[in-house]
Amino acid sequence: METYTLLRSFADSWYLLFMTAFFVGIIAWAWRPGSRKVQDEVANSIFRNDDRPAGDGAQAPSDGLSQGAR
């Protein structure tokens, strides 16, 4: 049997089944009941240091703006 024919038959049958099961598994994992808290935390993580700059001594983003841009 030729290599291409063997790989083609594998991709048409078992790999398609594997990828379908993988896709359904990812969707089920994302919509599981316990993931709401994690998803909300990740969605709001970019606003974590919004009230004050990070504590590493870096300059606040608004400090470098000119008076006209404020």
Tab-separated table of C-alpha atoms in Angstrom:
chain	number	residue	atom	x	y	z
A	1	MET	CA	0.000	0.000	0.000
A	2	GLU	CA	1.273	3.406	-0.905
A	3	THR	CA	2.108	5.847	1.927
A	4	TYR	CA	-0.227	8.537	0.624
A	5	THR	CA	-3.138	6.111	0.353
A	6	LEU	CA	-2.508	4.809	3.863
A	7	LEU	CA	-2.354	8.311	5.373
A	8	ARG	CA	-5.374	9.415	3.362
A	9	SER	CA	-7.490	6.520	4.600
A	10	PHE	CA	-6.353	7.178	8.178
A	11	ALA	CA	-7.224	10.880	7.892
A	12	ASP	CA	-10.622	10.093	6.400
A	13	SER	CA	-11.624	7.752	9.194
A	14	TRP	CA	-9.845	7.671	12.556
A	15	TYR	CA	-8.280	11.116	12.529
A	16	LEU	CA	-11.606	12.701	11.626
A	17	LEU	CA	-13.208	10.873	14.535
A	18	PHE	CA	-10.374	11.964	16.854
A	19	MET	CA	-10.602	15.628	15.811
A	20	THR	CA	-14.387	15.627	16.226
A	21	ALA	CA	-14.084	14.155	19.728
A	22	PHE	CA	-11.317	16.670	20.559
A	23	PHE	CA	-13.492	19.582	19.404
A	24	VAL	CA	-16.490	18.379	21.420
A	25	GLY	CA	-14.205	17.911	24.441
A	26	ILE	CA	-12.868	21.469	24.202
A	27	ILE	CA	-16.396	22.879	23.930
A	28	ALA	CA	-17.544	20.795	26.917
A	29	TRP	CA	-14.506	21.935	28.935
A	30	ALA	CA	-15.175	25.608	28.193
A	31	TRP	CA	-18.872	25.349	29.111
A	32	ARG	CA	-18.424	23.252	32.254
A	33	PRO	CA	-20.222	24.597	35.360
A	34	GLY	CA	-17.076	25.492	37.328
A	35	SER	CA	-15.441	27.575	34.614
A	36	ARG	CA	-17.515	30.756	35.051
A	37	LYS	CA	-15.368	32.080	37.914
A	38	VAL	CA	-12.113	31.385	36.055
A	39	GLN	CA	-13.392	32.982	32.844
A	40	ASP	CA	-14.555	36.109	34.687
A	41	GLU	CA	-11.206	36.401	36.456
A	42	VAL	CA	-9.269	36.087	33.207
A	43	ALA	CA	-11.563	38.548	31.433
A	44	ASN	CA	-10.994	41.184	34.130
A	45	SER	CA	-7.278	40.533	34.642
A	46	ILE	CA	-6.264	43.359	32.302
A	47	PHE	CA	-7.961	45.842	34.641
A	48	ARG	CA	-6.207	44.552	37.779
A	49	ASN	CA	-3.783	47.512	38.065
A	50	ASP	CA	-6.140	50.102	36.641
A	51	ASP	CA	-6.555	52.156	39.847
A	52	ARG	CA	-2.856	52.390	40.608
A	53	PRO	CA	0.318	51.560	38.716
A	54	ALA	CA	2.148	48.317	39.276
A	55	GLY	CA	4.365	48.303	42.359
A	56	ASP	CA	7.636	47.727	40.514
A	57	GLY	CA	8.537	51.424	40.375
A	58	ALA	CA	7.430	51.835	36.783
A	59	GLN	CA	5.958	55.138	35.697
A	60	ALA	CA	2.152	55.250	35.466
A	61	PRO	CA	0.891	55.268	31.868
A	62	SER	CA	-0.930	58.590	32.290
A	63	ASP	CA	2.146	60.366	33.762
A	64	GLY	CA	3.887	60.433	30.384
A	65	LEU	CA	1.004	62.154	28.554
A	66	SER	CA	1.173	65.792	27.669
A	67	GLN	CA	-1.368	68.279	29.038
A	68	GLY	CA	-3.151	68.404	25.662
A	69	ALA	CA	-3.777	64.685	25.608
A	70	ARG	CA	-5.421	64.573	29.041
